[in-house]
CSV table of C-alpha atoms in Angstrom, one decimal:
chain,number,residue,atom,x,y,z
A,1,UNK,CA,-19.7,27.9,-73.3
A,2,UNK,CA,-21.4,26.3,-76.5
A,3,UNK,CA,-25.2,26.8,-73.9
A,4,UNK,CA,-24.3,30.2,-73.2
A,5,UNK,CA,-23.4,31.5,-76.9
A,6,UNK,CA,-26.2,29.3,-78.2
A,7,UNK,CA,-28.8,32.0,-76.9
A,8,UNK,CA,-27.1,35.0,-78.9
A,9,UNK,CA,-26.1,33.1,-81.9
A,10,UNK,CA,-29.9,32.4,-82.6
A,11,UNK,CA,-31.0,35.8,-81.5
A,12,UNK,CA,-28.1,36.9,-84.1
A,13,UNK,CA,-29.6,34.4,-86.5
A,14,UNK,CA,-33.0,36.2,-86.2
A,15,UNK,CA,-32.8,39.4,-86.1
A,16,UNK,CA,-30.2,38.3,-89.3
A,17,UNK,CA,-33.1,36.7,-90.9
A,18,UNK,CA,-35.5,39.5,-90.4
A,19,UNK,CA,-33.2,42.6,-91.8
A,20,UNK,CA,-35.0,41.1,-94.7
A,21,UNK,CA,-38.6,41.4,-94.0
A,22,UNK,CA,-40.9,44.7,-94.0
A,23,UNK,CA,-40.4,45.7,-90.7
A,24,UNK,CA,-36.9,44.9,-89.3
A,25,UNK,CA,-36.4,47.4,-86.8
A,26,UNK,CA,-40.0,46.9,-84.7
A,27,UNK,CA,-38.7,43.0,-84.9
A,28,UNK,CA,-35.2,43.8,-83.9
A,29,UNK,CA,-36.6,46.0,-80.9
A,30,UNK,CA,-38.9,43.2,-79.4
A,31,UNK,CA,-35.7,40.8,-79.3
A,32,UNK,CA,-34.3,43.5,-77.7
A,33,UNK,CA,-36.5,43.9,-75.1
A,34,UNK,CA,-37.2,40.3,-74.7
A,35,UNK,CA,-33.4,39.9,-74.1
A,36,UNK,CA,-33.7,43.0,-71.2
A,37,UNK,CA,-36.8,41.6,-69.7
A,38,UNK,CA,-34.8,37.8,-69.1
A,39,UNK,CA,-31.5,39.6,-68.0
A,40,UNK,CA,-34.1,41.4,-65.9
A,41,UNK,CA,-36.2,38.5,-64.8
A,42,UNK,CA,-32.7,36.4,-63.6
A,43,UNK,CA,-31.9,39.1,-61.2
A,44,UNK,CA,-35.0,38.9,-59.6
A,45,UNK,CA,-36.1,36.6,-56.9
A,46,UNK,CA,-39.7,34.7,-57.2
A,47,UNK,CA,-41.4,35.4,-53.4
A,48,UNK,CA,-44.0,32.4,-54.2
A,49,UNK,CA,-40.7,30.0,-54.6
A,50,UNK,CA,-37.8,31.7,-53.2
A,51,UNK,CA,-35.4,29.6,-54.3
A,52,UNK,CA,-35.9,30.8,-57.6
A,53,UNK,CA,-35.6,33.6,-60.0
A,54,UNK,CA,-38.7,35.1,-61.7
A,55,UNK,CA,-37.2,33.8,-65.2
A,56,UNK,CA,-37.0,30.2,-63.8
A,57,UNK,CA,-39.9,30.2,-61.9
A,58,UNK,CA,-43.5,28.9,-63.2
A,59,UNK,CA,-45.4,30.2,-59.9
A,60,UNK,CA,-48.6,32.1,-61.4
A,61,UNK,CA,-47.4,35.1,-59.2
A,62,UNK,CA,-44.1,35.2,-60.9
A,63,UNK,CA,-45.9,35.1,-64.5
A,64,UNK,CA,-47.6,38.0,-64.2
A,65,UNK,CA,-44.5,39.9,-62.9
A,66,UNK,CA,-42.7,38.9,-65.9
A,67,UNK,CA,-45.9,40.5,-68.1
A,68,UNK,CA,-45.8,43.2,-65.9
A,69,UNK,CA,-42.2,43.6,-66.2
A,70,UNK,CA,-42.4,43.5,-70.1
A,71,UNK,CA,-45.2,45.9,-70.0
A,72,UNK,CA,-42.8,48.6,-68.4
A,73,UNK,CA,-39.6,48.3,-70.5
A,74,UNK,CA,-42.0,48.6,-73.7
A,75,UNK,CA,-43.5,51.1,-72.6
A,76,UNK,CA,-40.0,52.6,-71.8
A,77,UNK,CA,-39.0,52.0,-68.5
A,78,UNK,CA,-35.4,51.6,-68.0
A,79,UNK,CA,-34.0,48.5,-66.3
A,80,UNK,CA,-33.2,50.4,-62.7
A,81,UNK,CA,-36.7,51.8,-62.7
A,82,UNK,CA,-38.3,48.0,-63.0
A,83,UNK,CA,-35.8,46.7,-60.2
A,84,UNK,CA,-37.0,49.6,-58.1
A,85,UNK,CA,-40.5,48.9,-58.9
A,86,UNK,CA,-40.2,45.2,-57.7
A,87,UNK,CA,-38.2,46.1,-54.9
A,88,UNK,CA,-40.8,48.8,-53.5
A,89,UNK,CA,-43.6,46.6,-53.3
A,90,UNK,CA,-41.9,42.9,-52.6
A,91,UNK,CA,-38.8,44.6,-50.9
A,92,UNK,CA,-35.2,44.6,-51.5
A,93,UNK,CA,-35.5,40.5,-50.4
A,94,UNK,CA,-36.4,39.7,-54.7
A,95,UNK,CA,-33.0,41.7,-55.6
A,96,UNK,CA,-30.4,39.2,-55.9
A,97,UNK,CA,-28.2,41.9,-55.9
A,98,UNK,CA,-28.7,43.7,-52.2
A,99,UNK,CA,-28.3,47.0,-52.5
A,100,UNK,CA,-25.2,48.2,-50.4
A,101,UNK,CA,-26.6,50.0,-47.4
A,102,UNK,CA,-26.4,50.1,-43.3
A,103,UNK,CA,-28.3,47.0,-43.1
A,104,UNK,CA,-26.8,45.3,-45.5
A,105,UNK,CA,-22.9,45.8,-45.0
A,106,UNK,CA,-22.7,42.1,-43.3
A,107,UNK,CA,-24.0,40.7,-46.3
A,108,UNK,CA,-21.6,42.8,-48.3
A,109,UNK,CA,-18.5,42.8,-45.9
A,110,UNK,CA,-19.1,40.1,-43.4
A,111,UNK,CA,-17.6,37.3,-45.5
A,112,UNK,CA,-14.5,39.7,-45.9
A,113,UNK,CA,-13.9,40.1,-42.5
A,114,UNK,CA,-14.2,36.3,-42.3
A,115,UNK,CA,-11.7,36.1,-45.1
A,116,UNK,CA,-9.2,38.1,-42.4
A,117,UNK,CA,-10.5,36.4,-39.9
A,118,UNK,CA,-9.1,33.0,-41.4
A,119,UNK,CA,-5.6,34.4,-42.7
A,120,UNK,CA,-5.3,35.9,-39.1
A,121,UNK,CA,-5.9,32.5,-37.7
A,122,UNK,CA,-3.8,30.9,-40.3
A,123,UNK,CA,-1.0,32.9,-39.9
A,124,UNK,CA,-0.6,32.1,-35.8
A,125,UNK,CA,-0.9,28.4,-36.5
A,126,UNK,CA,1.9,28.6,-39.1
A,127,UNK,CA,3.9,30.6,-36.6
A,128,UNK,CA,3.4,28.4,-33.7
A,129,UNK,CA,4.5,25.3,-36.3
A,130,UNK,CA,7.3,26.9,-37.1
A,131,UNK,CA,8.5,27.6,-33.7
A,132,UNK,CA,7.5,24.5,-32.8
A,133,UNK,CA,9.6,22.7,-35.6
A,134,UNK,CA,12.7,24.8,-34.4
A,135,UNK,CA,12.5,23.9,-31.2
A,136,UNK,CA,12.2,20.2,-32.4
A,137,UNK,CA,15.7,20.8,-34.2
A,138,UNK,CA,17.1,22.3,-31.3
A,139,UNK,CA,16.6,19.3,-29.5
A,140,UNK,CA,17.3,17.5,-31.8
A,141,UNK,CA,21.0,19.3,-31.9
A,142,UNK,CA,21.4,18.8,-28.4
A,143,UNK,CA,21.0,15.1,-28.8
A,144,UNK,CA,23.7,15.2,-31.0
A,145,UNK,CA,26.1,17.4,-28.9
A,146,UNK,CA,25.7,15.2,-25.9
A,147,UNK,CA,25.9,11.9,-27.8
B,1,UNK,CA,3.4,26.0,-25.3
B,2,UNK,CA,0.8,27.8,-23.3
B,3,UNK,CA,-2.4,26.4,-22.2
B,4,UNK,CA,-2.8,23.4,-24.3
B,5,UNK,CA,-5.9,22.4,-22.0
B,6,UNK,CA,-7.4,25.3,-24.0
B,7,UNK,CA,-6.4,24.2,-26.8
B,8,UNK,CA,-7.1,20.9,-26.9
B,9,UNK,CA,-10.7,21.5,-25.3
B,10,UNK,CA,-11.5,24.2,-28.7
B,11,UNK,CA,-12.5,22.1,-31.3
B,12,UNK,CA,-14.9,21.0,-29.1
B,13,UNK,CA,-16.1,24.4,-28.0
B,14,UNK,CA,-16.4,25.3,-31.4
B,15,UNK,CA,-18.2,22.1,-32.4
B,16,UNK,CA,-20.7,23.2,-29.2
B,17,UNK,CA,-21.1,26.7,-30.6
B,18,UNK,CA,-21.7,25.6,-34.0
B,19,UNK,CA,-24.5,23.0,-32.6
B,20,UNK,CA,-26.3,25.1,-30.7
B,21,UNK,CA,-26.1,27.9,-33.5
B,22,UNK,CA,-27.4,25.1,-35.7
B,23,UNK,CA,-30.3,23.9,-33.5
B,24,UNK,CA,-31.3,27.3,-32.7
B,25,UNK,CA,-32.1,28.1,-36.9
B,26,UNK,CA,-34.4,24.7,-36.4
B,27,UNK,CA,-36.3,26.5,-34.0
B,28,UNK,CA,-37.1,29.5,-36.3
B,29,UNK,CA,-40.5,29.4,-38.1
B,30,UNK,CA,-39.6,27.8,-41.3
B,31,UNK,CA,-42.0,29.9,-43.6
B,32,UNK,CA,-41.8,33.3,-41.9
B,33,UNK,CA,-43.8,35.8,-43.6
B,34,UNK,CA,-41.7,38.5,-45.8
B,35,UNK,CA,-41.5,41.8,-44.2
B,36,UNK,CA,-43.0,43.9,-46.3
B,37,UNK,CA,-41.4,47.8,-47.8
B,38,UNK,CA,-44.4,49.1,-47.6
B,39,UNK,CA,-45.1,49.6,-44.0
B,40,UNK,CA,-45.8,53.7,-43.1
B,41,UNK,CA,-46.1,54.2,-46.4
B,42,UNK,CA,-48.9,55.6,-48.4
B,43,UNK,CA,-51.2,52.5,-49.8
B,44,UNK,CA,-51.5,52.7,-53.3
B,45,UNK,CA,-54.3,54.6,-55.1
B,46,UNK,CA,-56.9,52.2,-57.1
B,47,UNK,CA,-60.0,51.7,-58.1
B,48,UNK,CA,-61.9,48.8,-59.0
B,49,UNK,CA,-65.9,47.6,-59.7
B,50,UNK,CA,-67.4,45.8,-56.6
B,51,UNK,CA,-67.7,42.2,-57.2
B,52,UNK,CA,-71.6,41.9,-56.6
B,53,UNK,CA,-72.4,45.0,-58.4
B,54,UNK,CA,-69.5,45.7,-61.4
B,55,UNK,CA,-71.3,48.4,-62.7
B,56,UNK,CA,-70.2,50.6,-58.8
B,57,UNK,CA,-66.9,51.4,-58.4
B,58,UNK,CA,-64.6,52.0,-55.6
B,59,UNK,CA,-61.6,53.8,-54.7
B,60,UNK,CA,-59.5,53.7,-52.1
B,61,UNK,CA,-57.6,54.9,-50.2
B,62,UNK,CA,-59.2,58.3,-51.2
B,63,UNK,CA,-62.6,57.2,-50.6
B,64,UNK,CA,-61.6,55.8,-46.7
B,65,UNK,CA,-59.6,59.1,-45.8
B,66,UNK,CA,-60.1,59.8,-42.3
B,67,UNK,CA,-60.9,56.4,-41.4
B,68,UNK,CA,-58.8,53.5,-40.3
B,69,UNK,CA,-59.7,50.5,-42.8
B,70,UNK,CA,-58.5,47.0,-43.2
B,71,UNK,CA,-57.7,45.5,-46.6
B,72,UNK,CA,-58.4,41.6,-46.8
B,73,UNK,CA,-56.6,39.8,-49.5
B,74,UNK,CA,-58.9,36.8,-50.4
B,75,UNK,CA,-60.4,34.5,-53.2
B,76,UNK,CA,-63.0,32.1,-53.9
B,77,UNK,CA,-60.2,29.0,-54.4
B,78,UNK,CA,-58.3,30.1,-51.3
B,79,UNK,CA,-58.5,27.6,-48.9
B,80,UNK,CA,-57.7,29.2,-45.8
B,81,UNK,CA,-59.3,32.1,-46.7
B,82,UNK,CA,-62.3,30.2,-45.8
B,83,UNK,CA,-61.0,29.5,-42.1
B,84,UNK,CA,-60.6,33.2,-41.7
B,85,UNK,CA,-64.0,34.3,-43.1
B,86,UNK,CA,-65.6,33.7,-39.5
B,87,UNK,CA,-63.3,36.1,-37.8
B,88,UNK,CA,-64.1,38.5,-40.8
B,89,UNK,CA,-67.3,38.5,-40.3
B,90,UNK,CA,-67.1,39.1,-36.0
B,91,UNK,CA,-64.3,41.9,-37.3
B,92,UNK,CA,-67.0,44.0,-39.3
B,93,UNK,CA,-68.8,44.1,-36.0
B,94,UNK,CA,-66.1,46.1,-34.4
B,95,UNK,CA,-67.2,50.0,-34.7
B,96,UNK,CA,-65.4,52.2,-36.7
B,97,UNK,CA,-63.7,49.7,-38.7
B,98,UNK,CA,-64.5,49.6,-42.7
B,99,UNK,CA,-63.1,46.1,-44.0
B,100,UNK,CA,-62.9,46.1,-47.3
B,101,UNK,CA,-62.2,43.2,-49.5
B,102,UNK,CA,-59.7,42.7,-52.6
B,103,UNK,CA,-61.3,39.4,-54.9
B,104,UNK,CA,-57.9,38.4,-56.1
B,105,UNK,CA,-57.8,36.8,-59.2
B,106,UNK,CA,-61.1,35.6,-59.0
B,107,UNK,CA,-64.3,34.9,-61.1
B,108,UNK,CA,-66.2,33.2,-58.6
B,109,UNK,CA,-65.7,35.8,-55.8
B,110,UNK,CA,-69.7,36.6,-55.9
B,111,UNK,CA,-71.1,32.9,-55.8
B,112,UNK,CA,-68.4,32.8,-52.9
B,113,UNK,CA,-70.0,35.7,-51.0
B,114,UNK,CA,-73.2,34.6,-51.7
B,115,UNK,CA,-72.9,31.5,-50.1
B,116,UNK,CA,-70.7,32.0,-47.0
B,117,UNK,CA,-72.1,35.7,-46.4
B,118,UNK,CA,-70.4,38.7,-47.1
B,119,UNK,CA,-68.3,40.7,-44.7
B,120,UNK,CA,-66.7,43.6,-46.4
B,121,UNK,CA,-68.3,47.4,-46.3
B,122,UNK,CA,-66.9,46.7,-50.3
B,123,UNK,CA,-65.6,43.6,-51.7
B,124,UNK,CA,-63.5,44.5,-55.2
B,125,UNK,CA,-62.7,42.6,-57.8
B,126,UNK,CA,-58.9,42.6,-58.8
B,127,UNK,CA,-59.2,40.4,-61.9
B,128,UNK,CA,-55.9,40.6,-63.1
B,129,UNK,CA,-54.1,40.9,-59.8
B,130,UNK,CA,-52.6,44.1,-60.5
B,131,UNK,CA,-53.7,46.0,-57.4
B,132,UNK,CA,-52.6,42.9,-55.5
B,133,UNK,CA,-49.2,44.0,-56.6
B,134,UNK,CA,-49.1,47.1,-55.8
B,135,UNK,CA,-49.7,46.1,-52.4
B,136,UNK,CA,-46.6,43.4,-52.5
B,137,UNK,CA,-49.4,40.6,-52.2
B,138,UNK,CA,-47.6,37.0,-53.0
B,139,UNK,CA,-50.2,34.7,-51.1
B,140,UNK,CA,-53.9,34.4,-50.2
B,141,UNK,CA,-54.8,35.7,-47.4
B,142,UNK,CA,-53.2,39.1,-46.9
B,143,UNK,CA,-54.3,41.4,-44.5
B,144,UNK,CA,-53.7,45.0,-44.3
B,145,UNK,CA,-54.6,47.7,-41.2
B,146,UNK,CA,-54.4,51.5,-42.8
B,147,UNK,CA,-54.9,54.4,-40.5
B,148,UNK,CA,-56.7,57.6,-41.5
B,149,UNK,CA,-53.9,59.0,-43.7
B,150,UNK,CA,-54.4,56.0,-46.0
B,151,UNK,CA,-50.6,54.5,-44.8
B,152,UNK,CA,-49.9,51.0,-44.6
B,153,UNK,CA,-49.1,50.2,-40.8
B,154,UNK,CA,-49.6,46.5,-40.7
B,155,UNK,CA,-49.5,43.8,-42.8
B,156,UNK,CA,-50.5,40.1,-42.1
B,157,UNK,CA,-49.9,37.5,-44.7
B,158,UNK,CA,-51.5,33.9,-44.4
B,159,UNK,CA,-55.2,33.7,-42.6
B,160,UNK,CA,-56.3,35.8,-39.9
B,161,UNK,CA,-56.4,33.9,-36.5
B,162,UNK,CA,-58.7,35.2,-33.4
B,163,UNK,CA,-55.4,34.9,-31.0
B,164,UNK,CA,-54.0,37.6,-33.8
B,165,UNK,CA,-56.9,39.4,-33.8
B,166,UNK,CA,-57.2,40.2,-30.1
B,167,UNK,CA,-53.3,40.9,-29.0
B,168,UNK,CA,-52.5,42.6,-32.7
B,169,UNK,CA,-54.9,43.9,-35.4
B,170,UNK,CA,-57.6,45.4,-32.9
B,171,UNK,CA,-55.5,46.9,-30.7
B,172,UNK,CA,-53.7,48.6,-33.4
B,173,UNK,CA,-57.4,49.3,-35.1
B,174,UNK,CA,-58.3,50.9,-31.7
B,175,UNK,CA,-54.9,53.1,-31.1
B,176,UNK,CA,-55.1,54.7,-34.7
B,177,UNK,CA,-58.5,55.5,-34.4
B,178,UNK,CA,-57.2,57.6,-31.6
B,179,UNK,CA,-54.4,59.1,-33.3
């Protein structure tokens, strides 16, 4: 929690700090934008090490998408049209978000249907205890009659 | 209780299923190439200085239309890229076939050419890399067959290999040339 508001706190800090200096506004913008191109960058997948997202990734490749991705938002771009950018060219493999579409609704719904799948499963086995279980008292009741 | 040979033999089957599932991902290439977005679409417009004469530019896919052309992705510190260079050069025989180069990130791309030969109809220098992403490229080599209309209709990343060549990249070459 204290990592995750540590980032904001010092952004807060500085853009604080800087309300005082000549030109607060072009300062505030560039945290801004620095702050869009990270969110930006952490959504992204790195294709030279796909393990990792462009923001964590120090592959040369993935550098120069992050300056490239910079580039666009200051010059205006808004966040979609940079995923759409990457997406076009590296496909939609670097979104760590899949879009939702025909070849993707396994990714989206499979582990739903799994889900069902289990409580389906789950609910027979609990069934078949319980009959199970009352068959054990019955015998167990029948013991005791003929006893 | 009904069929508890079944029953009893599951786990097992399951174990089975989950083994073979498991051996058959082993099997799979481990680095298989991306597949890339870009196929049948239009390749991206650039332009960019040749690499052993900066002062003549070059511009394709505009400048190739009506002709099937081959893109090859290389650089001077690609490794592999100078395994392929052979088959480059027995490619630029093949008629009707304009190879052109992109130098990616490169400042020794003309020594390079220089010294091994030089294959391409037009080697161009991307300096920055910025054509190489336009084109998706995330590794050197990269090959790419356009037809006449200028769209992207194969795409081969790593190096080239003569096996490739023959069952892949010229019969393709060949069939658009018809089209």
């Amino acid at each position: 929690m204290l990592k995750f508001l540590k980032f904001p706190i010092a952004l807060l800090l500085a853009t604080a700090c800087l309300a005082a200096s000549a030109q607060p506004l072009a300062e505030a913008d560039t945290a801004r934008l620095e702050q869009r191109a990270l969110h930006l960058a952490e959504q992204l997948r790195c294709v030279v090490c796909q393990n990792q997202t462009l923001a964590d990734s120090h592959a040369e490749l993935a550098q120069d998408l992050k300056r490239e991705l910079r580039a666009q938002l200051a010059s205006g771009a808004s966040d979609q049209a940079v995923l759409d950018f990457m997406a076009q060219r590296y496909g939609d493999f670097v979104l760590y978000r899949p879009p939702l579409k025909s070849q993707t609704w396994g990714l989206w719904f499979g582990p739903l249907l799994l889900l069902l799948l289990g409580a389906w499963i789950l609910r027979g086995v609990l069934r078949q205890a319980r009959a199970g279980a009352s068959v054990e008292d019955d015998d167990e009741k029948l013991r005791k009659v003929r006893a | 209780m009904k069929a508890p040979a079944i029953r009893r033999a599951l786990p097992l089957a399951l174990f089975l299923a989950l083994a073979v599932l498991l051996g058959w991902g082993l099997q799979l290439e481990p680095d298989q190439p991306l597949p890339t977005p870009l196929l049948g679409k239009a390749a991206a417009q650039f332009e960019l200085p040749l690499v052993d004469a900066p002062e003549q530019r070059f511009a394709p896919p505009r400048e190739l239309r009506g002709q099937v052309w081959l893109l090859n992705v290389w650089a001077s510190w690609c490794e592999p890229c100078r395994a392929e260079h052979p088959l480059l050069k027995e490619l630029a025989q093949e008629a009707g076939v304009a190879l052109i180069g992109l130098n990616y990130k490169d400042a020794q791309g003309a020594e390079w050419l220089r010294q091994h030969g030089n294959p391409y109809r037009a080697a161009l220098l991307d300096r920055e890399g910025r054509v190489g992403m336009d084109y998706g490229v995330y590794g050197v080599p990269e090959t790419f067959v356009i037809d006449r209309e200028g769209r992207v209709r194969l795409k081969h990343a790593g190096p080239l290999s003569a096996a490739l060549l023959e069952a892949k990249i010229l019969p393709l070459v060949r069939s658009l040339r018809e089209e």
